[in-house]
PDB file of C-alpha atoms in Angstrom:
ATOM      1  CA  MET A   1     146.060  67.240 174.777  1.00 33.00           C
ATOM      2  CA  ARG A   2     143.643  68.986 172.429  1.00 39.00           C
ATOM      3  CA  LYS A   3     139.991  68.324 173.226  1.00 37.00           C
ATOM      4  CA  PRO A   4     137.837  66.966 170.411  1.00 39.00           C
ATOM      5  CA  SER A   5     135.546  69.450 168.714  1.00 41.00           C
ATOM      6  CA  HIS A   6     132.152  68.694 167.193  1.00 45.00           C
ATOM      7  CA  ALA A   7     131.837  65.769 169.562  1.00 44.00           C
ATOM      8  CA  SER A   8     128.414  64.802 168.303  1.00 46.00           C
ATOM      9  CA  GLU A   9     129.746  64.448 164.765  1.00 46.00           C
ATOM     10  CA  ARG A  10     132.707  62.400 165.995  1.00 45.00           C
ATOM     11  CA  SER A  11     130.629  59.942 167.973  1.00 45.00           C
ATOM     12  CA  ARG A  12     131.448  57.491 165.217  1.00 51.00           C
ATOM     13  CA  HIS A  13     134.838  57.154 163.546  1.00 47.00           C
ATOM     14  CA  TRP A  14     134.938  57.405 159.741  1.00 42.00           C
ATOM     15  CA  ALA A  15     135.636  53.663 159.562  1.00 46.00           C
ATOM     16  CA  GLN A  16     132.225  53.011 161.107  1.00 47.00           C
ATOM     17  CA  ILE A  17     130.491  54.920 158.320  1.00 49.00           C
ATOM     18  CA  ASN A  18     129.501  52.251 155.858  1.00 50.00           C
ATOM     19  CA  GLU A  19     130.237  53.917 152.530  1.00 48.00           C
ATOM     20  CA  VAL A  20     129.466  50.717 150.631  1.00 47.00           C
ATOM     21  CA  SER A  21     126.410  49.570 152.530  1.00 50.00           C
ATOM     22  CA  PHE A  22     124.555  49.406 149.224  1.00 50.00           C
ATOM     23  CA  VAL A  23     126.905  46.843 147.611  1.00 58.00           C
ATOM     24  CA  THR A  24     123.916  44.710 146.625  1.00 62.00           C
ATOM     25  CA  GLY A  25     122.257  47.734 145.095  1.00 65.00           C
ATOM     26  CA  MET A  26     125.409  48.557 143.174  1.00 67.00           C
ATOM     27  CA  ARG A  27     125.444  45.017 141.780  1.00 72.00           C
ATOM     28  CA  LEU A  28     121.965  45.661 140.410  1.00 77.00           C
ATOM     29  CA  LEU A  29     122.924  49.058 139.028  1.00 77.00           C
ATOM     30  CA  PHE A  30     126.022  47.541 137.448  1.00 79.00           C
ATOM     31  CA  ALA A  31     123.802  45.000 135.707  1.00 83.00           C
ATOM     32  CA  VAL A  32     121.576  47.840 134.512  1.00 85.00           C
ATOM     33  CA  TYR A  33     124.617  49.617 133.123  1.00 84.00           C
ATOM     34  CA  ARG A  34     125.789  46.523 131.248  1.00 85.00           C
ATOM     35  CA  LEU A  35     122.366  45.987 129.718  1.00 87.00           C
ATOM     36  CA  LEU A  36     121.221  49.543 129.063  1.00 86.00           C
ATOM     37  CA  GLY A  37     124.143  51.938 129.504  1.00 85.00           C
ATOM     38  CA  ARG A  38     125.017  54.840 131.767  1.00 84.00           C
ATOM     39  CA  GLY A  39     121.852  56.861 131.143  1.00 86.00           C
ATOM     40  CA  PRO A  40     119.461  54.314 132.681  1.00 86.00           C
ATOM     41  CA  PHE A  41     122.040  53.662 135.405  1.00 85.00           C
ATOM     42  CA  ARG A  42     121.834  57.324 136.391  1.00 85.00           C
ATOM     43  CA  LEU A  43     118.038  57.320 136.287  1.00 86.00           C
ATOM     44  CA  LEU A  44     118.070  54.588 138.917  1.00 85.00           C
ATOM     45  CA  LEU A  45     121.010  56.031 140.851  1.00 85.00           C
ATOM     46  CA  TYR A  46     119.490  59.477 141.446  1.00 87.00           C
ATOM     47  CA  PRO A  47     116.454  58.417 143.505  1.00 87.00           C
ATOM     48  CA  VAL A  48     118.693  56.080 145.509  1.00 83.00           C
ATOM     49  CA  LEU A  49     121.037  58.974 146.267  1.00 86.00           C
ATOM     50  CA  GLY A  50     118.106  61.247 147.117  1.00 87.00           C
ATOM     51  CA  TRP A  51     116.838  58.710 149.629  1.00 86.00           C
ATOM     52  CA  TYR A  52     120.317  58.192 151.113  1.00 84.00           C
ATOM     53  CA  ILE A  53     120.903  61.932 151.550  1.00 88.00           C
ATOM     54  CA  ALA A  54     117.497  62.332 153.181  1.00 89.00           C
ATOM     55  CA  VAL A  55     118.006  59.601 155.778  1.00 86.00           C
ATOM     56  CA  ASN A  56     121.747  59.926 156.449  1.00 84.00           C
ATOM     57  CA  GLY A  57     122.044  63.215 158.282  1.00 87.00           C
ATOM     58  CA  ARG A  58     125.641  62.625 159.380  1.00 86.00           C
ATOM     59  CA  ALA A  59     126.939  62.157 155.836  1.00 87.00           C
ATOM     60  CA  ARG A  60     124.789  65.040 154.583  1.00 91.00           C
ATOM     61  CA  ARG A  61     126.158  67.425 157.196  1.00 92.00           C
ATOM     62  CA  ALA A  62     129.744  66.293 156.575  1.00 92.00           C
ATOM     63  CA  SER A  63     129.349  66.926 152.844  1.00 94.00           C
ATOM     64  CA  ARG A  64     127.836  70.345 153.441  1.00 95.00           C
ATOM     65  CA  ASP A  65     130.556  71.273 155.937  1.00 94.00           C
ATOM     66  CA  TYR A  66     133.254  70.385 153.400  1.00 95.00           C
ATOM     67  CA  LEU A  67     131.528  72.208 150.541  1.00 97.00           C
ATOM     68  CA  GLN A  68     130.987  75.296 152.709  1.00 96.00           C
ATOM     69  CA  GLN A  69     134.678  75.329 153.588  1.00 95.00           C
ATOM     70  CA  VAL A  70     135.687  75.066 149.920  1.00 96.00           C
ATOM     71  CA  ALA A  71     133.221  77.799 148.943  1.00 96.00           C
ATOM     72  CA  SER A  72     134.498  80.184 151.615  1.00 95.00           C
ATOM     73  CA  TRP A  73     138.173  79.383 151.022  1.00 95.00           C
ATOM     74  CA  ARG A  74     138.048  79.492 147.206  1.00 94.00           C
ATOM     75  CA  PRO A  75     134.817  81.155 145.974  1.00 95.00           C
ATOM     76  CA  GLN A  76     136.120  80.964 142.414  1.00 93.00           C
ATOM     77  CA  ALA A  77     135.860  77.167 142.593  1.00 91.00           C
ATOM     78  CA  GLY A  78     132.133  77.585 141.945  1.00 92.00           C
ATOM     79  CA  VAL A  79     131.067  75.111 144.634  1.00 95.00           C
ATOM     80  CA  ARG A  80     127.518  75.115 145.955  1.00 95.00           C
ATOM     81  CA  ALA A  81     127.103  74.284 149.635  1.00 94.00           C
ATOM     82  CA  ASP A  82     123.333  73.747 149.569  1.00 95.00           C
ATOM     83  CA  LEU A  83     121.371  70.545 148.997  1.00 94.00           C
ATOM     84  CA  VAL A  84     122.039  70.784 145.272  1.00 95.00           C
ATOM     85  CA  GLY A  85     125.777  70.797 146.000  1.00 96.00           C
ATOM     86  CA  VAL A  86     125.435  67.893 148.426  1.00 96.00           C
ATOM     87  CA  PHE A  87     123.538  65.915 145.789  1.00 95.00           C
ATOM     88  CA  ARG A  88     126.293  66.639 143.232  1.00 95.00           C
ATOM     89  CA  HIS A  89     128.842  65.443 145.777  1.00 95.00           C
ATOM     90  CA  PHE A  90     127.070  62.117 146.322  1.00 92.00           C
ATOM     91  CA  ARG A  91     126.302  61.753 142.635  1.00 92.00           C
ATOM     92  CA  ALA A  92     130.033  61.953 141.926  1.00 93.00           C
ATOM     93  CA  PHE A  93     130.552  59.243 144.544  1.00 90.00           C
ATOM     94  CA  GLY A  94     127.986  56.975 142.907  1.00 87.00           C
ATOM     95  CA  GLU A  95     129.608  57.493 139.512  1.00 88.00           C
ATOM     96  CA  SER A  96     132.959  56.661 141.092  1.00 89.00           C
ATOM     97  CA  LEU A  97     131.621  53.371 142.456  1.00 83.00           C
ATOM     98  CA  LEU A  98     130.411  52.420 138.985  1.00 84.00           C
ATOM     99  CA  ASP A  99     133.804  53.315 137.540  1.00 87.00           C
ATOM    100  CA  LYS A 100     135.464  51.035 140.101  1.00 81.00           C
ATOM    101  CA  MET A 101     133.400  48.114 138.903  1.00 78.00           C
ATOM    102  CA  LEU A 102     133.966  48.990 135.253  1.00 82.00           C
ATOM    103  CA  LEU A 103     137.717  49.124 135.852  1.00 80.00           C
ATOM    104  CA  TRP A 104     137.759  45.763 137.595  1.00 73.00           C
ATOM    105  CA  GLY A 105     135.431  44.263 135.007  1.00 73.00           C
ATOM    106  CA  GLY A 106     137.592  45.391 132.084  1.00 76.00           C
ATOM    107  CA  LEU A 107     134.829  47.656 130.764  1.00 81.00           C
ATOM    108  CA  PHE A 108     136.456  51.030 131.440  1.00 83.00           C
ATOM    109  CA  ALA A 109     138.049  52.679 128.411  1.00 83.00           C
ATOM    110  CA  LEU A 110     141.638  52.902 129.657  1.00 83.00           C
ATOM    111  CA  ASP A 111     142.680  54.869 126.578  1.00 84.00           C
ATOM    112  CA  ARG A 112     140.541  57.719 127.914  1.00 87.00           C
ATOM    113  CA  VAL A 113     142.714  58.066 131.016  1.00 89.00           C
ATOM    114  CA  GLN A 114     145.300  60.830 130.782  1.00 90.00           C
ATOM    115  CA  LEU A 115     148.531  60.125 132.654  1.00 90.00           C
ATOM    116  CA  HIS A 116     150.587  63.007 134.022  1.00 93.00           C
ATOM    117  CA  GLY A 117     153.906  62.691 135.821  1.00 93.00           C
ATOM    118  CA  GLN A 118     154.179  58.993 135.038  1.00 88.00           C
ATOM    119  CA  GLN A 119     157.861  59.464 134.257  1.00 90.00           C
ATOM    120  CA  HIS A 120     158.540  59.548 138.004  1.00 90.00           C
ATOM    121  CA  ILE A 121     157.173  56.030 138.366  1.00 88.00           C
ATOM    122  CA  ALA A 122     158.689  54.865 135.081  1.00 87.00           C
ATOM    123  CA  HIS A 123     162.192  55.846 136.230  1.00 88.00           C
ATOM    124  CA  ALA A 124     161.781  53.829 139.438  1.00 87.00           C
ATOM    125  CA  ILE A 125     160.456  50.839 137.502  1.00 86.00           C
ATOM    126  CA  ALA A 126     163.314  51.001 134.990  1.00 84.00           C
ATOM    127  CA  ALA A 127     165.782  50.996 137.884  1.00 85.00           C
ATOM    128  CA  GLY A 128     164.066  47.993 139.466  1.00 84.00           C
ATOM    129  CA  ARG A 129     163.080  50.041 142.500  1.00 86.00           C
ATOM    130  CA  GLY A 130     159.830  49.849 144.352  1.00 91.00           C
ATOM    131  CA  GLY A 131     158.348  52.663 146.359  1.00 94.00           C
ATOM    132  CA  LEU A 132     155.545  54.034 148.470  1.00 96.00           C
ATOM    133  CA  LEU A 133     152.548  55.642 146.756  1.00 94.00           C
ATOM    134  CA  ILE A 134     150.509  57.952 148.972  1.00 95.00           C
ATOM    135  CA  CYS A 135     147.030  58.215 147.535  1.00 92.00           C
ATOM    136  CA  THR A 136     143.862  60.063 148.551  1.00 93.00           C
ATOM    137  CA  HIS A 137     140.104  59.673 148.564  1.00 92.00           C
ATOM    138  CA  LEU A 138     139.927  62.092 145.655  1.00 94.00           C
ATOM    139  CA  GLY A 139     138.534  60.468 142.540  1.00 91.00           C
ATOM    140  CA  ASN A 140     139.077  56.770 141.947  1.00 88.00           C
ATOM    141  CA  LEU A 141     142.024  54.873 143.440  1.00 81.00           C
ATOM    142  CA  GLU A 142     141.443  51.969 141.062  1.00 78.00           C
ATOM    143  CA  LEU A 143     142.688  54.151 138.220  1.00 82.00           C
ATOM    144  CA  CYS A 144     146.154  53.115 139.349  1.00 77.00           C
ATOM    145  CA  ARG A 145     145.334  49.925 137.460  1.00 71.00           C
ATOM    146  CA  VAL A 146     146.088  51.980 134.341  1.00 74.00           C
ATOM    147  CA  MET A 147     149.700  52.149 135.470  1.00 74.00           C
ATOM    148  CA  ALA A 148     149.737  48.398 136.027  1.00 70.00           C
ATOM    149  CA  ARG A 149     148.356  47.921 132.506  1.00 73.00           C
ATOM    150  CA  ARG A 150     150.979  50.275 131.070  1.00 75.00           C
ATOM    151  CA  TYR A 151     153.779  48.559 132.996  1.00 76.00           C
ATOM    152  CA  PRO A 152     152.860  44.839 133.233  1.00 74.00           C
ATOM    153  CA  ALA A 153     155.745  44.037 135.584  1.00 73.00           C
ATOM    154  CA  VAL A 154     154.411  46.400 138.245  1.00 78.00           C
ATOM    155  CA  ARG A 155     152.596  44.975 141.246  1.00 82.00           C
ATOM    156  CA  LEU A 156     150.682  47.120 143.713  1.00 84.00           C
ATOM    157  CA  THR A 157     149.747  46.336 147.317  1.00 84.00           C
ATOM    158  CA  VAL A 158     147.039  48.647 148.615  1.00 83.00           C
ATOM    159  CA  LEU A 159     146.725  48.886 152.401  1.00 84.00           C
ATOM    160  CA  VAL A 160     143.113  49.095 153.579  1.00 77.00           C
ATOM    161  CA  HIS A 161     141.520  48.945 156.994  1.00 68.00           C
ATOM    162  CA  THR A 162     137.760  49.143 156.861  1.00 56.00           C
ATOM    163  CA  ARG A 163     135.992  45.849 157.425  1.00 55.00           C
ATOM    164  CA  HIS A 164     132.964  47.070 155.513  1.00 49.00           C
ATOM    165  CA  ALA A 165     135.149  47.404 152.410  1.00 52.00           C
ATOM    166  CA  GLN A 166     135.644  43.637 152.310  1.00 60.00           C
ATOM    167  CA  ALA A 167     132.328  42.961 150.595  1.00 60.00           C
ATOM    168  CA  PHE A 168     133.010  45.553 147.930  1.00 56.00           C
ATOM    169  CA  ASN A 169     136.583  44.335 147.489  1.00 60.00           C
ATOM    170  CA  ARG A 170     135.366  40.744 147.086  1.00 65.00           C
ATOM    171  CA  MET A 171     132.945  41.881 144.425  1.00 60.00           C
ATOM    172  CA  LEU A 172     135.707  43.710 142.565  1.00 57.00           C
ATOM    173  CA  ALA A 173     138.013  40.691 142.827  1.00 63.00           C
ATOM    174  CA  GLN A 174     135.306  38.513 141.294  1.00 66.00           C
ATOM    175  CA  LEU A 175     135.204  40.869 138.331  1.00 59.00           C
ATOM    176  CA  ASP A 176     138.968  40.529 137.738  1.00 61.00           C
ATOM    177  CA  PRO A 177     140.580  37.541 139.540  1.00 59.00           C
ATOM    178  CA  GLY A 178     143.900  38.141 137.746  1.00 57.00           C
ATOM    179  CA  SER A 179     144.341  41.691 138.953  1.00 58.00           C
ATOM    180  CA  GLN A 180     147.800  42.975 139.776  1.00 52.00           C
ATOM    181  CA  LEU A 181     146.203  45.029 142.556  1.00 59.00           C
ATOM    182  CA  ASN A 182     146.534  43.300 145.929  1.00 71.00           C
ATOM    183  CA  LEU A 183     144.224  44.667 148.633  1.00 70.00           C
ATOM    184  CA  LEU A 184     145.818  44.015 152.023  1.00 74.00           C
ATOM    185  CA  GLN A 185     143.613  44.610 155.048  1.00 72.00           C
ATOM    186  CA  VAL A 186     145.800  45.731 157.935  1.00 72.00           C
ATOM    187  CA  THR A 187     144.366  46.952 161.225  1.00 65.00           C
ATOM    188  CA  GLU A 188     147.710  47.441 162.964  1.00 68.00           C
ATOM    189  CA  MET A 189     151.151  47.852 161.407  1.00 71.00           C
ATOM    190  CA  SER A 190     153.061  45.120 163.224  1.00 75.00           C
ATOM    191  CA  PRO A 191     156.820  44.571 162.789  1.00 80.00           C
ATOM    192  CA  ALA A 192     156.026  41.431 160.763  1.00 83.00           C
ATOM    193  CA  THR A 193     153.799  43.418 158.404  1.00 83.00           C
ATOM    194  CA  ALA A 194     156.435  46.130 158.024  1.00 86.00           C
ATOM    195  CA  MET A 195     159.049  43.499 157.162  1.00 89.00           C
ATOM    196  CA  MET A 196     156.714  41.920 154.619  1.00 90.00           C
ATOM    197  CA  LEU A 197     156.111  45.297 152.962  1.00 92.00           C
ATOM    198  CA  ALA A 198     159.843  46.035 152.960  1.00 92.00           C
ATOM    199  CA  ASP A 199     160.396  42.753 151.111  1.00 92.00           C
ATOM    200  CA  LYS A 200     157.803  43.747 148.521  1.00 91.00           C
ATOM    201  CA  VAL A 201     159.463  47.103 147.938  1.00 93.00           C
ATOM    202  CA  ALA A 202     162.895  45.450 147.723  1.00 91.00           C
ATOM    203  CA  GLN A 203     161.479  43.264 144.947  1.00 89.00           C
ATOM    204  CA  GLY A 204     160.372  46.331 142.998  1.00 90.00           C
ATOM    205  CA  GLU A 205     156.737  46.420 144.111  1.00 90.00           C
ATOM    206  CA  PHE A 206     154.786  49.502 145.164  1.00 92.00           C
ATOM    207  CA  VAL A 207     152.883  49.868 148.419  1.00 92.00           C
ATOM    208  CA  VAL A 208     149.860  52.166 148.306  1.00 91.00           C
ATOM    209  CA  ILE A 209     148.530  53.903 151.415  1.00 91.00           C
ATOM    210  CA  ALA A 210     146.000  56.694 151.840  1.00 91.00           C
ATOM    211  CA  GLY A 211     147.156  59.926 153.417  1.00 94.00           C
ATOM    212  CA  ASP A 212     143.896  61.733 154.133  1.00 92.00           C
ATOM    213  CA  ARG A 213     142.168  59.698 156.846  1.00 86.00           C
ATOM    214  CA  VAL A 214     143.211  59.535 160.486  1.00 82.00           C
ATOM    215  CA  PRO A 215     144.011  56.083 161.890  1.00 71.00           C
ATOM    216  CA  VAL A 216     141.406  53.891 163.518  1.00 64.00           C
ATOM    217  CA  SER A 217     142.489  54.437 167.107  1.00 64.00           C
ATOM    218  CA  ALA A 218     141.207  56.008 170.302  1.00 63.00           C
ATOM    219  CA  SER A 219     144.262  58.310 170.276  1.00 70.00           C
ATOM    220  CA  PRO A 220     145.397  58.462 166.655  1.00 72.00           C
ATOM    221  CA  ARG A 221     148.912  59.540 165.761  1.00 84.00           C
ATOM    222  CA  VAL A 222     148.434  62.595 163.608  1.00 89.00           C
ATOM    223  CA  ALA A 223     150.098  65.795 162.493  1.00 93.00           C
ATOM    224  CA  GLN A 224     148.436  69.164 162.039  1.00 92.00           C
ATOM    225  CA  ALA A 225     148.307  70.906 158.668  1.00 95.00           C
ATOM    226  CA  SER A 226     146.275  73.631 157.020  1.00 96.00           C
ATOM    227  CA  PHE A 227     143.674  72.340 154.557  1.00 96.00           C
ATOM    228  CA  MET A 228     141.207  74.645 152.830  1.00 95.00           C
ATOM    229  CA  GLY A 229     142.098  77.391 155.295  1.00 94.00           C
ATOM    230  CA  ARG A 230     141.498  75.366 158.482  1.00 94.00           C
ATOM    231  CA  SER A 231     143.761  73.234 160.606  1.00 94.00           C
ATOM    232  CA  ALA A 232     143.104  69.533 160.140  1.00 94.00           C
ATOM    233  CA  ALA A 233     144.568  66.294 161.439  1.00 92.00           C
ATOM    234  CA  PHE A 234     146.468  64.139 158.948  1.00 94.00           C
ATOM    235  CA  PRO A 235     147.818  60.664 159.635  1.00 91.00           C
ATOM    236  CA  VAL A 236     151.559  60.336 160.156  1.00 92.00           C
ATOM    237  CA  GLY A 237     151.417  56.645 159.227  1.00 90.00           C
ATOM    238  CA  PRO A 238     152.444  57.092 155.570  1.00 93.00           C
ATOM    239  CA  PHE A 239     155.521  59.087 156.536  1.00 95.00           C
ATOM    240  CA  VAL A 240     156.543  56.752 159.357  1.00 92.00           C
ATOM    241  CA  LEU A 241     156.102  53.816 156.977  1.00 93.00           C
ATOM    242  CA  ALA A 242     158.230  55.611 154.385  1.00 94.00           C
ATOM    243  CA  SER A 243     160.980  56.096 156.954  1.00 93.00           C
ATOM    244  CA  LEU A 244     160.869  52.365 157.761  1.00 92.00           C
ATOM    245  CA  LEU A 245     160.912  51.271 154.125  1.00 92.00           C
ATOM    246  CA  GLN A 246     163.655  53.741 153.161  1.00 92.00           C
ATOM    247  CA  CYS A 247     162.303  54.001 149.629  1.00 93.00           C
ATOM    248  CA  PRO A 248     161.174  56.723 147.219  1.00 94.00           C
ATOM    249  CA  VAL A 249     157.799  58.276 148.007  1.00 96.00           C
ATOM    250  CA  PHE A 250     155.326  59.382 145.349  1.00 96.00           C
ATOM    251  CA  LEU A 251     151.904  61.035 145.457  1.00 96.00           C
ATOM    252  CA  MET A 252     149.022  59.854 143.328  1.00 94.00           C
ATOM    253  CA  PHE A 253     145.862  61.820 142.550  1.00 96.00           C
ATOM    254  CA  SER A 254     142.978  60.985 140.252  1.00 94.00           C
ATOM    255  CA  ARG A 255     139.758  62.538 139.040  1.00 94.00           C
ATOM    256  CA  ARG A 256     137.058  62.039 136.469  1.00 93.00           C
ATOM    257  CA  THR A 257     137.071  64.441 133.537  1.00 92.00           C
ATOM    258  CA  ALA A 258     134.527  65.355 130.874  1.00 88.00           C
ATOM    259  CA  ASP A 259     136.069  62.917 128.407  1.00 86.00           C
ATOM    260  CA  GLY A 260     137.381  60.213 130.748  1.00 88.00           C
ATOM    261  CA  ALA A 261     139.723  60.460 133.700  1.00 92.00           C
ATOM    262  CA  ARG A 262     143.069  61.859 134.759  1.00 93.00           C
ATOM    263  CA  LEU A 263     145.808  60.283 136.876  1.00 92.00           C
ATOM    264  CA  ASP A 264     148.602  62.422 138.315  1.00 95.00           C
ATOM    265  CA  PHE A 265     151.857  61.190 139.843  1.00 94.00           C
ATOM    266  CA  GLU A 266     154.210  63.472 141.752  1.00 96.00           C
ATOM    267  CA  ALA A 267     157.616  62.835 143.269  1.00 96.00           C
ATOM    268  CA  PHE A 268     157.393  63.579 146.999  1.00 96.00           C
ATOM    269  CA  SER A 269     160.682  62.465 148.560  1.00 95.00           C
ATOM    270  CA  ASP A 270     163.611  60.255 147.613  1.00 92.00           C
ATOM    271  CA  ARG A 271     163.773  59.079 151.205  1.00 92.00           C
ATOM    272  CA  VAL A 272     162.056  60.115 154.436  1.00 94.00           C
ATOM    273  CA  GLU A 273     164.264  60.606 157.485  1.00 92.00           C
ATOM    274  CA  LEU A 274     162.709  61.180 160.910  1.00 92.00           C
ATOM    275  CA  PRO A 275     165.335  62.188 163.500  1.00 91.00           C
ATOM    276  CA  ARG A 276     163.902  61.250 166.879  1.00 87.00           C
ATOM    277  CA  LYS A 277     164.502  64.619 168.534  1.00 88.00           C
ATOM    278  CA  GLU A 278     162.843  66.519 165.697  1.00 91.00           C
ATOM    279  CA  ARG A 279     160.269  63.919 164.673  1.00 92.00           C
ATOM    280  CA  PRO A 280     157.093  65.955 165.433  1.00 91.00           C
ATOM    281  CA  GLN A 281     158.401  68.939 163.466  1.00 93.00           C
ATOM    282  CA  HIS A 282     159.379  66.759 160.510  1.00 94.00           C
ATOM    283  CA  LEU A 283     156.007  65.010 160.523  1.00 95.00           C
ATOM    284  CA  ASP A 284     154.133  68.326 160.627  1.00 95.00           C
ATOM    285  CA  ARG A 285     156.218  69.568 157.708  1.00 96.00           C
ATOM    286  CA  LEU A 286     155.589  66.426 155.658  1.00 97.00           C
ATOM    287  CA  ALA A 287     151.875  66.519 156.440  1.00 96.00           C
ATOM    288  CA  GLY A 288     151.779  70.174 155.436  1.00 97.00           C
ATOM    289  CA  GLN A 289     153.437  69.398 152.096  1.00 97.00           C
ATOM    290  CA  TYR A 290     151.004  66.585 151.440  1.00 98.00           C
ATOM    291  CA  ALA A 291     147.984  68.676 152.490  1.00 97.00           C
ATOM    292  CA  ALA A 292     149.027  71.479 150.142  1.00 98.00           C
ATOM    293  CA  ARG A 293     149.130  69.107 147.174  1.00 98.00           C
ATOM    294  CA  LEU A 294     145.842  67.480 148.190  1.00 97.00           C
ATOM    295  CA  GLU A 295     144.195  70.889 148.418  1.00 97.00           C
ATOM    296  CA  ALA A 296     145.483  71.904 144.991  1.00 97.00           C
ATOM    297  CA  HIS A 297     144.062  68.765 143.375  1.00 97.00           C
ATOM    298  CA  CYS A 298     140.784  68.929 145.326  1.00 96.00           C
ATOM    299  CA  LEU A 299     140.176  72.439 144.029  1.00 96.00           C
ATOM    300  CA  GLN A 300     140.392  71.041 140.497  1.00 95.00           C
ATOM    301  CA  ALA A 301     137.474  68.673 141.231  1.00 96.00           C
ATOM    302  CA  PRO A 302     135.972  69.616 144.626  1.00 96.00           C
ATOM    303  CA  TYR A 303     132.932  67.348 144.300  1.00 97.00           C
ATOM    304  CA  GLN A 304     135.178  64.306 143.858  1.00 96.00           C
ATOM    305  CA  TRP A 305     136.781  64.239 147.305  1.00 96.00           C
ATOM    306  CA  PHE A 306     134.933  61.452 149.099  1.00 91.00           C
ATOM    307  CA  ASN A 307     135.620  61.885 152.814  1.00 87.00           C
ATOM    308  CA  PHE A 308     132.075  61.854 154.183  1.00 82.00           C
ATOM    309  CA  TYR A 309     132.841  62.635 157.809  1.00 82.00           C
ATOM    310  CA  HIS A 310     133.672  65.796 159.742  1.00 83.00           C
ATOM    311  CA  PHE A 311     137.220  66.179 158.468  1.00 88.00           C
ATOM    312  CA  TRP A 312     138.212  69.201 160.579  1.00 88.00           C
ATOM    313  CA  ALA A 313     137.074  67.745 163.912  1.00 78.00           C
ATOM    314  CA  GLN A 314     140.168  67.444 166.079  1.00 69.00           C
ATOM    315  CA  PRO A 315     140.777  63.994 167.563  1.00 62.00           C
ATOM    316  CA  ALA A 316     142.401  63.401 170.923  1.00 55.00           C
ATOM    317  CA  LEU A 317     145.995  63.402 169.833  1.00 49.00           C
ATOM    318  CA  ASP A 318     148.754  60.916 170.523  1.00 47.00           C
ATOM    319  CA  ASP A 319     152.049  62.706 169.999  1.00 45.00           C
ATOM    320  CA  THR A 320     154.233  59.612 170.230  1.00 44.00           C
ATOM    321  CA  HIS A 321     154.200  59.138 166.417  1.00 48.00           C
ATOM    322  CA  ASP A 322     155.581  55.628 166.785  1.00 46.00           C
ATOM    323  CA  ARG A 323     153.875  53.354 164.287  1.00 44.00           C
ATOM    324  CA  PRO A 324     152.137  53.782 160.953  1.00 48.00           C
ATOM    325  CA  ALA A 325     148.555  52.746 160.478  1.00 45.00           C
ATOM    326  CA  PRO A 326     146.770  51.820 157.257  1.00 47.00           C
ATOM    327  CA  HIS A 327     143.764  53.818 156.063  1.00 46.00           C
TER     328      HIS A 327
END
């Protein structure tokens, strides 16, 4: 079993890092935005971010580690790995949180979102088929609401784990009670949950699961893949879930742009098969394919990948690869 590296940075799992600890503050900033616009919102956001970066050494170091890796792997990306770069990274995160609230509050200009590859989803919808959407922490997941707006019959169930996300999710739900986006908190993928998700897919719904955070477990089930030139652990849960659901698998990436936002859909697999004797090799291959696409999209907007923990630290691995876990 591989020993964990950077033990001090891994003393807390990513799920224990409270990304939305300033929900109350974001409520205030959202009110400022509604009254005065984005300029005053940013004037208030920047000192808040400066304070957060100063006091949160773990998140600051994780951001710098990621930016340093991008800068060394792809110098042409123009990424700064100093405090200025770290501030840009967290500024993008703050802007993303505002965009989440604007999307849920019906205040985001959906006509400024460019859709690419939507034909993959449209074909599945036209055929009455559901599927599995593997998303990332790049950009803004809530942009998938654009697809729901474009195709009113579509319903999305997003699997989440983190307890600290509940407060933020409740706030978003208050902004749009009629949303077609169902946030399902799942700590463990039980057979009953898998059956429930299979029923949703059979009815033409889409299940959304993140593919770039390891499960919340003492011995997470992961596969190894190269990401930004270094080996990293990726969860096998999305691929195991896909094999259980026996449905088409798509990738979804998003990012803010100068004039709005962009949402990309990619066909990943018509169906995932995991032969028991070759399961680890198949999972490593699938994780490698996913990591390659994630890397390509991250390099388009490196400051918009919001995984504020030591991503390349190797967890104690569980090679059984039995059950999927939400992220």
